[in-house]
CSV table of C-alpha atoms in Angstrom, one decimal:
chain,number,residue,atom,x,y,z
A,1,UNK,CA,109.7,95.8,81.7
A,2,UNK,CA,108.8,94.2,78.3
A,3,UNK,CA,110.9,96.8,76.5
A,4,UNK,CA,113.9,96.1,78.7
A,5,UNK,CA,113.6,92.4,78.1
A,6,UNK,CA,113.4,92.9,74.4
A,7,UNK,CA,116.5,95.1,74.5
A,8,UNK,CA,118.5,92.4,76.4
A,9,UNK,CA,117.4,89.7,73.9
A,10,UNK,CA,118.6,91.8,71.0
A,11,UNK,CA,122.0,92.2,72.8
A,12,UNK,CA,122.3,88.4,73.4
A,13,UNK,CA,121.9,87.5,69.8
A,14,UNK,CA,123.8,90.5,68.4
A,15,UNK,CA,127.2,89.7,67.0
A,16,UNK,CA,128.5,93.2,67.4
A,17,UNK,CA,130.6,94.5,70.2
A,18,UNK,CA,130.4,97.8,72.1
A,19,UNK,CA,133.8,99.6,71.8
A,20,UNK,CA,134.6,102.3,74.3
A,21,UNK,CA,138.4,102.5,74.5
A,22,UNK,CA,141.3,100.4,73.4
A,23,UNK,CA,144.8,100.1,74.8
A,24,UNK,CA,146.0,98.6,71.6
A,25,UNK,CA,144.6,97.9,68.1
A,26,UNK,CA,144.3,94.1,68.4
A,27,UNK,CA,140.7,92.9,68.5
A,28,UNK,CA,139.3,91.3,71.6
A,29,UNK,CA,138.5,87.6,71.3
A,30,UNK,CA,135.9,85.8,73.4
A,31,UNK,CA,136.9,82.7,75.3
A,32,UNK,CA,136.4,79.4,73.6
A,33,UNK,CA,137.6,77.3,76.5
A,34,UNK,CA,135.9,73.9,77.0
A,35,UNK,CA,136.0,72.1,80.3
A,36,UNK,CA,134.3,69.8,82.7
A,37,UNK,CA,134.3,70.7,86.4
A,38,UNK,CA,133.2,69.3,89.7
A,39,UNK,CA,132.7,71.0,93.0
A,40,UNK,CA,130.3,71.6,95.8
A,41,UNK,CA,128.0,74.3,97.1
A,42,UNK,CA,127.1,75.2,100.6
A,43,UNK,CA,123.4,75.4,100.0
A,44,UNK,CA,120.8,77.0,102.3
A,45,UNK,CA,117.1,76.7,101.3
A,46,UNK,CA,114.6,78.6,103.4
A,47,UNK,CA,111.2,80.2,103.4
A,48,UNK,CA,110.8,83.9,102.7
A,49,UNK,CA,108.7,86.1,105.0
A,50,UNK,CA,105.8,86.0,102.6
A,51,UNK,CA,105.6,82.2,102.8
A,52,UNK,CA,103.0,81.4,105.5
A,53,UNK,CA,103.1,77.6,105.1
A,54,UNK,CA,102.8,75.7,108.4
A,55,UNK,CA,106.1,74.7,110.0
A,56,UNK,CA,105.2,71.0,109.5
A,57,UNK,CA,105.0,71.5,105.7
A,58,UNK,CA,107.9,73.9,105.3
A,59,UNK,CA,110.9,72.8,103.3
A,60,UNK,CA,114.1,74.1,104.8
A,61,UNK,CA,117.7,72.7,104.8
A,62,UNK,CA,121.4,73.6,105.0
A,63,UNK,CA,123.4,71.1,103.1
A,64,UNK,CA,126.5,70.6,100.9
A,65,UNK,CA,125.4,70.0,97.3
A,66,UNK,CA,127.9,68.3,94.9
A,67,UNK,CA,127.8,69.9,91.5
A,68,UNK,CA,129.1,69.0,88.0
A,69,UNK,CA,129.2,71.4,85.2
A,70,UNK,CA,130.2,71.6,81.5
A,71,UNK,CA,131.3,74.8,79.8
A,72,UNK,CA,132.1,75.5,76.2
A,73,UNK,CA,132.8,79.1,75.4
A,74,UNK,CA,129.8,81.2,76.6
A,75,UNK,CA,127.6,78.1,77.1
A,76,UNK,CA,127.4,76.5,80.5
A,77,UNK,CA,125.3,73.6,81.9
A,78,UNK,CA,125.3,72.6,85.6
A,79,UNK,CA,123.7,69.9,87.7
A,80,UNK,CA,123.6,69.5,91.5
A,81,UNK,CA,122.1,66.9,93.8
A,82,UNK,CA,121.9,66.4,97.6
A,83,UNK,CA,120.0,64.7,100.3
A,84,UNK,CA,118.8,66.2,103.6
A,85,UNK,CA,116.7,65.3,106.6
A,86,UNK,CA,113.3,66.8,107.1
A,87,UNK,CA,111.4,66.0,110.3
A,88,UNK,CA,113.3,62.7,110.5
A,89,UNK,CA,112.8,61.7,106.9
A,90,UNK,CA,115.4,61.6,104.2
A,91,UNK,CA,114.6,63.9,101.2
A,92,UNK,CA,116.4,65.0,98.1
A,93,UNK,CA,117.0,68.3,96.3
A,94,UNK,CA,118.0,68.8,92.6
A,95,UNK,CA,119.3,71.8,90.7
A,96,UNK,CA,119.7,72.0,87.0
A,97,UNK,CA,120.7,75.2,85.2
A,98,UNK,CA,122.0,76.4,81.9
A,99,UNK,CA,123.1,79.8,80.5
A,100,UNK,CA,124.1,81.1,77.1
A,101,UNK,CA,125.6,84.6,77.0
A,102,UNK,CA,127.2,87.2,74.7
A,103,UNK,CA,129.9,89.5,76.0
A,104,UNK,CA,130.0,93.0,74.8
A,105,UNK,CA,133.3,94.9,75.1
A,106,UNK,CA,133.2,98.0,77.2
A,107,UNK,CA,136.9,98.8,77.4
A,108,UNK,CA,140.1,97.0,77.2
A,109,UNK,CA,142.6,95.2,75.0
A,110,UNK,CA,143.5,91.8,73.8
A,111,UNK,CA,145.1,91.0,77.2
A,112,UNK,CA,142.5,92.4,79.6
A,113,UNK,CA,139.0,93.7,79.2
A,114,UNK,CA,135.9,95.0,81.0
A,115,UNK,CA,132.8,93.3,79.5
A,116,UNK,CA,129.0,93.5,79.6
A,117,UNK,CA,127.7,89.9,79.7
A,118,UNK,CA,124.2,89.6,78.5
A,119,UNK,CA,122.6,86.1,78.9
A,120,UNK,CA,119.7,83.8,78.6
A,121,UNK,CA,119.2,81.6,81.6
A,122,UNK,CA,117.1,78.6,82.5
A,123,UNK,CA,117.0,76.6,85.7
A,124,UNK,CA,115.0,73.9,87.5
A,125,UNK,CA,115.0,73.5,91.3
A,126,UNK,CA,113.2,70.6,93.1
A,127,UNK,CA,113.2,70.1,96.9
A,128,UNK,CA,111.0,67.3,98.4
A,129,UNK,CA,108.8,68.0,101.4
A,130,UNK,CA,106.9,65.8,103.8
A,131,UNK,CA,103.5,66.1,102.3
A,132,UNK,CA,102.2,65.1,98.8
A,133,UNK,CA,104.2,65.4,95.6
A,134,UNK,CA,102.2,68.5,94.7
A,135,UNK,CA,103.5,70.2,97.8
A,136,UNK,CA,107.1,69.6,96.8
A,137,UNK,CA,109.0,72.7,95.6
A,138,UNK,CA,109.2,71.9,91.9
A,139,UNK,CA,109.8,75.2,90.0
A,140,UNK,CA,111.3,75.8,86.5
A,141,UNK,CA,112.4,79.3,85.4
A,142,UNK,CA,113.4,81.0,82.1
A,143,UNK,CA,114.9,84.5,82.1
A,144,UNK,CA,117.4,87.1,80.8
A,145,UNK,CA,120.0,89.2,82.6
A,146,UNK,CA,123.2,91.2,82.5
A,147,UNK,CA,126.0,92.4,84.6
A,148,UNK,CA,129.8,93.1,84.5
A,149,UNK,CA,132.8,90.9,83.9
A,150,UNK,CA,136.6,91.5,84.1
A,151,UNK,CA,138.9,89.2,82.2
A,152,UNK,CA,142.7,89.0,82.1
A,153,UNK,CA,144.2,86.5,79.8
A,154,UNK,CA,147.6,85.5,78.4
A,155,UNK,CA,149.0,82.5,76.6
A,156,UNK,CA,149.0,80.3,79.7
A,157,UNK,CA,146.4,81.9,82.0
A,158,UNK,CA,142.9,83.2,81.9
A,159,UNK,CA,141.4,84.9,84.9
A,160,UNK,CA,137.8,86.1,85.0
A,161,UNK,CA,135.5,87.7,87.6
A,162,UNK,CA,131.8,88.0,86.8
A,163,UNK,CA,128.6,89.2,88.5
A,164,UNK,CA,125.2,89.2,86.8
A,165,UNK,CA,121.6,89.7,87.8
A,166,UNK,CA,118.9,87.6,86.1
A,167,UNK,CA,115.1,88.0,86.0
A,168,UNK,CA,113.0,84.9,85.4
A,169,UNK,CA,109.5,83.9,84.6
A,170,UNK,CA,108.9,80.9,86.8
A,171,UNK,CA,106.2,78.2,86.7
A,172,UNK,CA,105.3,75.1,88.7
A,173,UNK,CA,106.4,71.8,87.4
A,174,UNK,CA,103.2,70.0,88.5
A,175,UNK,CA,100.7,72.8,88.5
A,176,UNK,CA,99.4,75.8,86.7
A,177,UNK,CA,100.8,78.5,89.0
A,178,UNK,CA,103.5,80.9,87.9
A,179,UNK,CA,105.5,83.8,89.2
A,180,UNK,CA,108.8,85.6,89.3
A,181,UNK,CA,112.3,84.7,90.2
A,182,UNK,CA,115.4,86.8,90.6
A,183,UNK,CA,118.9,85.4,90.7
A,184,UNK,CA,122.3,87.0,91.6
A,185,UNK,CA,125.1,85.0,90.2
A,186,UNK,CA,128.8,85.6,90.7
A,187,UNK,CA,131.9,83.6,89.7
A,188,UNK,CA,135.7,83.7,89.8
A,189,UNK,CA,137.4,81.3,87.4
A,190,UNK,CA,141.2,80.7,86.9
A,191,UNK,CA,142.3,78.7,83.9
A,192,UNK,CA,145.8,77.3,83.6
A,193,UNK,CA,146.4,76.3,80.0
A,194,UNK,CA,148.5,73.2,79.2
A,195,UNK,CA,149.0,72.5,82.9
A,196,UNK,CA,149.2,69.0,84.5
A,197,UNK,CA,146.5,67.1,82.4
A,198,UNK,CA,145.0,67.4,78.9
A,199,UNK,CA,144.6,71.0,77.9
A,200,UNK,CA,145.0,72.4,81.4
A,201,UNK,CA,143.2,72.8,84.7
A,202,UNK,CA,140.5,75.2,86.0
A,203,UNK,CA,139.6,76.2,89.5
A,204,UNK,CA,137.3,78.8,90.9
A,205,UNK,CA,134.4,79.8,93.2
A,206,UNK,CA,130.7,80.2,92.5
A,207,UNK,CA,127.9,82.2,94.3
A,208,UNK,CA,124.2,82.1,93.6
A,209,UNK,CA,121.3,83.8,95.4
A,210,UNK,CA,117.9,83.1,94.0
A,211,UNK,CA,114.4,84.0,95.3
A,212,UNK,CA,111.0,83.0,94.1
A,213,UNK,CA,107.7,85.0,94.3
A,214,UNK,CA,104.9,82.7,93.1
A,215,UNK,CA,101.1,83.0,92.8
A,216,UNK,CA,101.0,80.3,95.5
A,217,UNK,CA,103.0,81.9,98.3
A,218,UNK,CA,103.7,78.4,99.7
A,219,UNK,CA,106.4,78.3,97.1
A,220,UNK,CA,108.0,81.6,98.1
A,221,UNK,CA,111.5,80.5,99.0
A,222,UNK,CA,115.1,81.7,98.9
A,223,UNK,CA,118.2,79.7,98.1
A,224,UNK,CA,121.8,80.8,98.8
A,225,UNK,CA,124.6,78.7,97.6
A,226,UNK,CA,128.4,79.1,97.2
A,227,UNK,CA,131.4,76.9,96.9
A,228,UNK,CA,134.6,76.0,95.0
A,229,UNK,CA,135.1,73.9,91.9
A,230,UNK,CA,138.0,72.4,89.9
A,231,UNK,CA,138.0,71.2,86.3
A,232,UNK,CA,139.9,69.8,83.3
A,233,UNK,CA,140.1,71.5,79.9
A,234,UNK,CA,140.0,69.4,76.8
């Protein structure tokens, strides 16, 4: 596993591109679009089968989570917050995530391309329970991943479809425990340049499935979230 992680890190920071085929001689250019977006995620947070915590201490909810995000080129930062009811008490959940990626050209041209995105990822998820603060789900993760992306772009439009898998090292925010987290992330984004306001508008749809396998199995949870977003380019 360590050799695979080292290989992915080298790809992330490599400035070179993999060239397989070209439909024309014009070089592929990565996106430099910058935009702010807002949307919401249908978020389901539940125990995994390996989590044996008592029902009275379990943290489970199905809620809509508003999310704001900032993207510039291959860097993205997102923040989400929601509240839910747990055994009659109001509780809160927070998600913060960031990714930095490099896109390696597999095949394509200046107008459309199939890419290999390789990325560094970090995220923090907190969900309050009904016990002490130390029993809250409070996990941060750092990892690397890769996948596939298709991009079609023209002077006025930029359409992309991406799916990646990320492996994380995870650790408790208020303890010494650690573990492993896997995340499957997918997104469809459609950019309309010079449309309506400022430099254009963006709309799309996000999906994220993340699981945690920690030393303390009380923190073995699964989160599934998906939903639309709209944004403004500037």
